[in-house]
Short mmCIF file of C-alpha atoms in Angstrom, two decimals:
data_model
loop_
_atom_site.label_atom_id
_atom_site.label_comp_id
_atom_site.label_asym_id
_atom_site.label_seq_id
_atom_site.Cartn_x
_atom_site.Cartn_y
_atom_site.Cartn_z
CA UNK X 16 109.27 109.76 190.24
CA UNK X 17 107.50 112.08 192.74
CA UNK X 18 104.43 114.11 191.99
CA UNK X 19 103.30 117.33 193.69
CA UNK X 20 100.86 120.31 193.54
CA UNK X 21 101.31 123.94 192.81
CA UNK X 22 98.51 126.01 194.25
CA UNK X 23 97.66 129.71 194.22
CA UNK X 24 94.84 129.80 196.55
CA UNK X 25 92.51 130.84 193.74
CA UNK X 26 89.59 132.90 194.45
CA UNK X 27 86.45 131.69 192.56
CA UNK X 28 83.74 133.90 191.57
CA UNK X 29 81.05 134.07 194.30
CA UNK X 30 83.69 133.33 196.91
CA UNK X 31 86.38 135.19 198.80
CA UNK X 32 89.98 134.85 200.00
CA UNK X 33 89.01 133.22 203.35
CA UNK X 34 87.28 130.51 201.54
CA UNK X 35 90.11 130.22 199.01
CA UNK X 36 92.69 129.88 201.97
CA UNK X 37 90.27 127.19 203.54
CA UNK X 38 90.21 125.49 200.18
CA UNK X 39 93.94 125.42 199.96
CA UNK X 40 94.35 123.84 203.43
CA UNK X 41 91.62 121.17 202.63
CA UNK X 42 93.41 120.28 199.27
CA UNK X 43 96.84 120.01 201.07
CA UNK X 44 95.23 117.65 203.78
CA UNK X 45 93.71 115.61 200.95
CA UNK X 46 96.89 115.51 199.01
CA UNK X 47 98.84 114.31 201.69
CA UNK X 48 96.54 111.03 201.77
CA UNK X 49 96.67 110.75 197.98
CA UNK X 50 100.38 110.46 198.14
CA UNK X 51 101.67 113.82 196.84
CA UNK X 52 105.10 114.76 197.71
CA UNK X 53 104.96 118.76 198.02
CA UNK X 54 102.32 121.27 198.25
CA UNK X 55 103.63 124.67 196.87
CA UNK X 56 102.17 128.16 197.07
CA UNK X 57 103.20 130.98 194.89
CA UNK X 58 103.82 134.78 195.36
CA UNK X 59 101.60 137.02 193.12
CA UNK X 60 100.63 140.48 193.85
CA UNK X 61 97.65 143.03 192.98
CA UNK X 62 95.68 139.82 191.81
CA UNK X 63 92.05 139.78 193.10
CA UNK X 64 91.78 135.97 192.18
CA UNK X 65 94.98 134.89 194.05
CA UNK X 66 95.15 134.73 197.79
CA UNK X 67 98.72 133.55 198.20
CA UNK X 68 100.44 137.05 198.14
CA UNK X 69 101.84 136.61 201.68
CA UNK X 70 103.43 133.44 200.69
CA UNK X 71 105.35 132.68 203.95
CA UNK X 72 102.26 133.22 206.08
CA UNK X 73 100.22 130.82 203.97
CA UNK X 74 102.98 128.28 203.95
CA UNK X 75 102.83 128.38 207.87
CA UNK X 76 99.16 128.06 207.85
CA UNK X 77 99.01 124.97 205.47
CA UNK X 78 102.07 123.29 207.18
CA UNK X 79 100.32 123.76 210.51
CA UNK X 80 97.30 121.74 209.24
CA UNK X 81 99.22 118.95 207.60
CA UNK X 82 101.50 116.37 209.01
CA UNK X 83 103.97 114.91 206.45
CA UNK X 84 103.70 116.50 202.99
CA UNK X 85 106.37 119.08 202.21
CA UNK X 86 105.21 122.52 202.05
CA UNK X 87 106.90 125.39 200.22
CA UNK X 88 106.99 128.29 197.85
CA UNK X 89 106.80 127.82 194.10
CA UNK X 90 108.01 130.45 194.43
CA UNK X 91 109.21 133.42 196.29
CA UNK X 92 109.92 136.32 193.87
CA UNK X 93 113.39 137.36 195.33
CA UNK X 94 113.71 140.74 193.69
CA UNK X 95 110.70 141.81 195.97
CA UNK X 96 112.68 141.02 199.21
CA UNK X 97 115.81 141.31 201.07
CA UNK X 98 117.70 138.02 200.97
CA UNK X 99 118.05 138.03 204.76
CA UNK X 100 114.42 138.53 205.59
CA UNK X 101 113.43 135.56 203.35
CA UNK X 102 116.25 133.54 205.10
CA UNK X 103 114.60 134.52 208.54
CA UNK X 104 111.13 133.72 207.25
CA UNK X 105 111.98 130.22 205.95
CA UNK X 106 114.32 129.51 208.69
CA UNK X 107 111.58 130.24 211.10
CA UNK X 108 109.16 127.99 209.14
CA UNK X 109 111.71 125.14 209.19
CA UNK X 110 112.37 125.72 213.01
CA UNK X 111 108.58 125.42 213.62
CA UNK X 112 107.80 122.65 211.14
CA UNK X 113 110.97 120.71 210.69
CA UNK X 114 112.58 119.48 207.52
CA UNK X 115 109.67 119.62 205.22
CA UNK X 116 109.74 123.26 204.12
CA UNK X 117 111.04 124.07 200.44
CA UNK X 118 112.00 127.36 198.94
CA UNK X 119 111.66 127.91 195.33
CA UNK X 120 113.05 131.19 194.11
CA UNK X 121 111.91 133.25 190.92
CA UNK X 122 113.29 136.27 189.30
CA UNK X 123 109.97 137.70 188.04
CA UNK X 124 108.56 140.54 190.16
CA UNK X 125 105.13 138.84 190.68
CA UNK X 126 103.53 142.06 189.67
CA UNK X 127 103.89 145.22 187.35
CA UNK X 128 105.79 148.52 187.85
CA UNK X 129 103.09 149.97 190.34
CA UNK X 130 103.53 146.72 192.39
CA UNK X 131 107.33 147.03 192.47
CA UNK X 132 106.86 150.87 193.57
CA UNK X 133 104.33 149.78 196.26
CA UNK X 134 106.80 147.08 197.39
CA UNK X 135 109.72 149.79 197.43
CA UNK X 136 111.78 147.57 195.17
CA UNK X 137 113.14 148.37 191.77
CA UNK X 138 113.39 146.56 188.40
CA UNK X 139 117.21 146.90 188.93
CA UNK X 140 116.99 144.12 191.66
CA UNK X 141 116.67 141.56 188.85
CA UNK X 142 120.21 142.24 188.03
CA UNK X 143 121.11 141.16 191.61
CA UNK X 144 119.19 137.82 191.50
CA UNK X 145 122.21 135.52 191.25
CA UNK X 146 124.07 137.19 194.08
CA UNK X 147 121.03 137.51 196.08
CA UNK X 148 120.31 133.82 195.78
CA UNK X 149 123.78 132.92 196.85
CA UNK X 150 123.57 135.30 199.79
CA UNK X 151 120.26 133.66 200.85
CA UNK X 152 121.73 130.27 200.69
CA UNK X 153 124.49 131.43 202.79
CA UNK X 154 122.20 132.60 205.44
CA UNK X 155 120.37 129.18 205.59
CA UNK X 156 123.67 127.20 205.47
CA UNK X 157 125.98 126.28 208.25
CA UNK X 158 127.35 128.78 210.95
CA UNK X 159 130.02 131.18 209.36
CA UNK X 160 132.50 132.33 211.85
CA UNK X 161 133.26 136.06 211.57
CA UNK X 162 130.17 136.85 209.41
CA UNK X 163 128.86 140.18 210.10
CA UNK X 164 125.22 139.11 209.60
CA UNK X 165 123.48 135.76 210.47
CA UNK X 166 119.90 134.69 210.13
CA UNK X 167 118.36 133.76 213.46
CA UNK X 168 116.40 131.58 212.92
CA UNK X 169 117.58 130.39 209.66
CA UNK X 170 121.32 129.42 210.08
CA UNK X 171 121.90 125.85 209.84
CA UNK X 172 118.35 125.07 208.69
CA UNK X 173 119.62 124.30 205.04
CA UNK X 174 116.31 124.73 203.85
CA UNK X 175 116.22 123.16 200.24
CA UNK X 176 116.09 125.79 197.51
CA UNK X 177 114.88 125.58 193.94
CA UNK X 178 115.42 127.83 190.95
CA UNK X 179 112.13 128.62 189.13
CA UNK X 180 112.00 129.95 185.65
CA UNK X 181 110.61 129.99 182.24
CA UNK X 182 113.74 130.86 180.25
CA UNK X 183 117.20 130.13 179.66
CA UNK X 184 118.38 132.51 182.34
CA UNK X 185 117.09 130.48 185.02
CA UNK X 186 118.27 127.12 183.55
CA UNK X 187 121.87 128.62 183.34
CA UNK X 188 121.81 129.76 186.89
CA UNK X 189 120.42 126.73 188.36
CA UNK X 190 123.22 124.70 186.43
CA UNK X 191 125.94 126.89 187.62
CA UNK X 192 124.92 126.92 191.18
CA UNK X 193 124.08 123.24 191.28
CA UNK X 194 120.38 123.78 192.30
CA UNK X 195 117.41 122.01 191.29
CA UNK X 196 115.30 123.60 188.70
CA UNK X 197 111.49 123.96 188.07
CA UNK X 198 110.34 124.95 184.71
CA UNK X 199 106.90 127.08 184.38
CA UNK X 200 105.77 124.95 181.58
CA UNK X 201 102.12 125.25 182.93
CA UNK X 202 101.84 128.71 181.36
CA UNK X 203 105.11 129.53 179.43
CA UNK X 204 106.29 126.50 177.65
CA UNK X 205 108.08 128.19 174.61
CA UNK X 206 111.75 127.60 175.89
CA UNK X 207 111.13 124.30 177.85
CA UNK X 208 113.08 122.00 175.53
CA UNK X 209 116.16 124.33 175.10
CA UNK X 210 116.20 125.32 178.81
CA UNK X 211 116.04 121.74 179.99
CA UNK X 212 118.78 120.63 177.50
CA UNK X 213 120.94 123.57 178.71
CA UNK X 214 120.37 122.78 182.49
CA UNK X 215 121.38 119.17 182.12
CA UNK X 216 124.39 119.81 179.95
CA UNK X 217 125.82 122.62 182.04
CA UNK X 218 124.99 121.47 185.50
CA UNK X 219 128.01 121.72 187.79
CA UNK X 220 128.02 119.76 191.15
CA UNK X 221 128.36 122.10 194.08
CA UNK X 222 127.73 122.20 197.83
CA UNK X 223 124.23 122.71 196.77
CA UNK X 224 123.66 119.80 194.81
CA UNK X 225 125.44 116.88 193.19
CA UNK X 226 123.32 116.10 190.28
CA UNK X 227 120.67 117.86 188.09
CA UNK X 228 117.10 117.54 189.31
CA UNK X 229 114.27 118.73 187.15
CA UNK X 230 110.57 119.62 188.02
CA UNK X 231 108.23 119.67 185.13
CA UNK X 232 104.99 121.68 185.76
CA UNK X 233 101.70 120.23 184.03
CA UNK X 234 98.15 121.52 184.05
CA UNK X 235 95.93 118.60 184.95
CA UNK X 236 92.31 118.53 184.71
CA UNK X 237 90.75 115.03 185.01
CA UNK X 238 87.08 113.88 185.29
CA UNK X 239 85.04 110.91 184.40
CA UNK X 240 84.91 111.74 180.65
CA UNK X 241 86.93 113.80 178.27
CA UNK X 242 83.72 115.96 177.66
CA UNK X 243 83.57 116.89 181.33
CA UNK X 244 87.16 117.70 181.72
CA UNK X 245 87.20 119.83 178.73
CA UNK X 246 84.28 121.87 180.05
CA UNK X 247 85.97 122.24 183.41
CA UNK X 248 89.17 123.53 181.71
CA UNK X 249 87.23 126.46 180.41
CA UNK X 250 87.53 128.24 183.79
CA UNK X 251 91.38 128.38 183.52
CA UNK X 252 91.16 129.28 179.85
CA UNK X 253 88.96 132.27 180.57
CA UNK X 254 91.00 133.28 183.52
CA UNK X 255 94.21 133.27 181.55
CA UNK X 256 92.72 135.06 178.64
CA UNK X 257 91.50 137.90 181.07
CA UNK X 258 94.96 138.13 182.49
CA UNK X 259 96.62 138.49 178.92
CA UNK X 260 94.03 141.13 178.17
CA UNK X 261 94.91 143.10 181.24
CA UNK X 262 91.77 142.24 183.06
CA UNK X 263 92.66 139.74 185.85
CA UNK X 264 89.83 138.59 188.03
CA UNK X 265 88.27 135.93 190.03
CA UNK X 266 88.11 132.20 188.62
CA UNK X 267 84.93 132.07 186.62
CA UNK X 268 82.65 129.22 186.35
CA UNK X 269 83.07 126.79 183.31
CA UNK X 270 80.98 127.46 180.06
CA UNK X 271 79.84 125.26 177.37
CA UNK X 272 81.38 127.21 174.53
CA UNK X 273 84.76 128.86 175.18
CA UNK X 274 84.07 131.24 172.27
CA UNK X 275 81.30 132.76 174.45
CA UNK X 276 83.88 133.87 176.97
CA UNK X 277 87.29 134.15 174.98
CA UNK X 278 87.77 136.25 171.85
CA UNK X 279 88.71 134.21 169.06
CA UNK X 280 91.75 136.31 168.25
CA UNK X 281 93.38 135.37 171.60
CA UNK X 282 92.35 131.76 171.75
CA UNK X 283 95.51 130.58 170.02
CA UNK X 284 97.65 132.49 172.62
CA UNK X 285 95.88 130.85 175.45
CA UNK X 286 95.86 127.34 173.83
CA UNK X 287 99.65 127.59 173.42
CA UNK X 288 100.37 129.03 176.72
CA UNK X 289 98.50 126.16 178.47
CA UNK X 290 99.64 123.50 175.94
CA UNK X 291 101.53 121.43 178.59
CA UNK X 292 98.33 120.02 179.93
CA UNK X 293 96.63 116.65 180.53
CA UNK X 294 92.83 117.11 180.22
CA UNK X 295 90.29 114.41 179.93
CA UNK X 296 89.17 110.95 181.36
CA UNK X 297 91.46 108.80 183.43
CA UNK X 298 92.67 107.18 180.38
CA UNK X 299 93.20 110.19 178.38
CA UNK X 300 95.23 112.01 181.19
CA UNK X 301 97.30 108.94 181.77
CA UNK X 302 98.40 108.86 178.08
CA UNK X 303 99.27 112.37 178.03
CA UNK X 304 101.11 112.27 181.26
CA UNK X 305 102.98 109.26 179.88
CA UNK X 306 103.91 111.23 176.56
CA UNK X 307 105.07 114.22 178.57
CA UNK X 308 107.20 112.23 181.03
CA UNK X 309 108.70 110.21 178.31
CA UNK X 310 109.57 113.27 176.36
CA UNK X 311 111.18 115.49 179.20
CA UNK X 312 112.24 112.76 181.72
CA UNK X 313 111.48 115.01 184.84
CA UNK X 314 112.55 113.82 188.22
CA UNK X 315 109.22 115.29 189.48
CA UNK X 316 106.04 116.62 188.05
CA UNK X 317 104.20 119.28 189.89
CA UNK X 318 100.54 119.54 188.91
CA UNK X 319 98.36 122.69 188.47
CA UNK X 320 94.54 122.34 188.31
CA UNK X 321 92.39 125.61 188.50
CA UNK X 322 89.06 124.14 188.65
CA UNK X 323 85.95 126.17 189.65
CA UNK X 324 84.10 123.59 191.74
CA UNK X 325 85.96 122.44 194.74
CA UNK X 326 84.75 118.85 194.64
CA UNK X 327 85.41 118.52 190.97
CA UNK X 328 89.06 119.95 191.64
CA UNK X 329 89.72 117.27 194.32
CA UNK X 330 88.38 114.69 192.13
CA UNK X 331 90.84 115.75 189.43
CA UNK X 332 93.89 115.66 191.70
CA UNK X 333 92.66 112.40 193.14
CA UNK X 334 92.68 110.79 189.62
CA UNK X 335 95.92 112.19 188.84
CA UNK X 336 97.47 110.72 191.95
CA UNK X 337 96.11 107.39 191.22
CA UNK X 338 97.57 107.45 187.74
CA UNK X 339 101.05 108.61 188.97
CA UNK X 340 101.17 106.01 191.82
CA UNK X 341 100.21 103.22 189.38
CA UNK X 342 103.02 104.44 186.89
CA UNK X 343 105.44 104.45 189.87
CA UNK X 344 104.50 100.86 190.84
CA UNK X 345 104.97 99.64 187.28
CA UNK X 346 108.15 101.58 186.30
CA UNK X 347 111.33 99.45 185.96
CA UNK X 348 113.69 99.63 188.93
#
C-alpha cells in the first residue's frame, strides 16, 4: 500500500505566502527521502491561510525541486476552468517533468459565490462536470484524427486522473468512468463508508482504468508523546473552527486548552469533521492507522498534517512514514 502527502502550502501566523511555498518545497524534498509516493497540492481561493491557489504553477515549482516523487493536484476544481486549459497546463507539466504528474479533479468550486464571479465561472458549471472530465481526458489521451481541437502540449501525455469527492456523486462518477477515487475523509467523513461501498460495487472497467483504486485521506499528527501530539493538533482544530464560523485565517500556534480558542458549541462539529485522524505517539498513531486501514482497505493513504511548527511537522510526517514503511514490510504478500 502506497502512502502520500496532501499539502495546501499553509500560511502560519507570523509568516507569509513566500515562506509557506518554501516550506512546501522543503517538505516535498524530505518526503521523497522518507518514501512517500505522491505530493499533492490543492486549489483553494480567497483563503489567506492557503498559498496553493495557482495550483499548476506550484506543482511545477515543487516538481522542479524534487527528483522522483509524484507531484500533482489534489485537486483542481474543474468547474473553475475550461477543460482545454487544464489539459494544456498538465500536459505542459508532464512534458517538462515526465511521467510523475497527477491530476486530481474535484467538483467543488474552491470558494464561494464571490469567488466564482471573480473567476468568471458559474455554479451551473457543476452540472457539466462529468462531460468536462471526459473532455479533459480526451485532450490528454491519444491523438484523435479529425478532432477540431487538440491540446498542445497535452495530447498523448495520458496524465493519470483521479476523481476527488466527499459524497456519493463523486463515487458514482469515478465508478462509471473507471477512474481511481480519492475521498476527502480528512474533513468530510460523513459519507465515507457508503461512498466507498458504492464505488467498489459499481466500478466499470474502461479505457481509463481496469480495477477500482481507492485513496483514503487521513489527518496525521505524530509526536513523541500523546500529549505533545494533541497539543499540536489544536492549531488545525482552531483553523477549521474559524473556517466554519466564516472567519478563515492563518494557521494559529497551538494552545494548551482548546476551549480557550474554540467555542464549546462548535467543538463537536470540529471533532466530527476531523474524526478520520491518527494523533499521538508513534504507538498510538500506528494503532489508529492500522484500524483505519483494516476498516476501509484503501489502496493508498494520503496524509494531511497542518502543524504550526515546521520542525514538528517534518517530525510528524517522518514518524508516519516509518510506521507505514514497517507496515508494508510486514504485510503478507
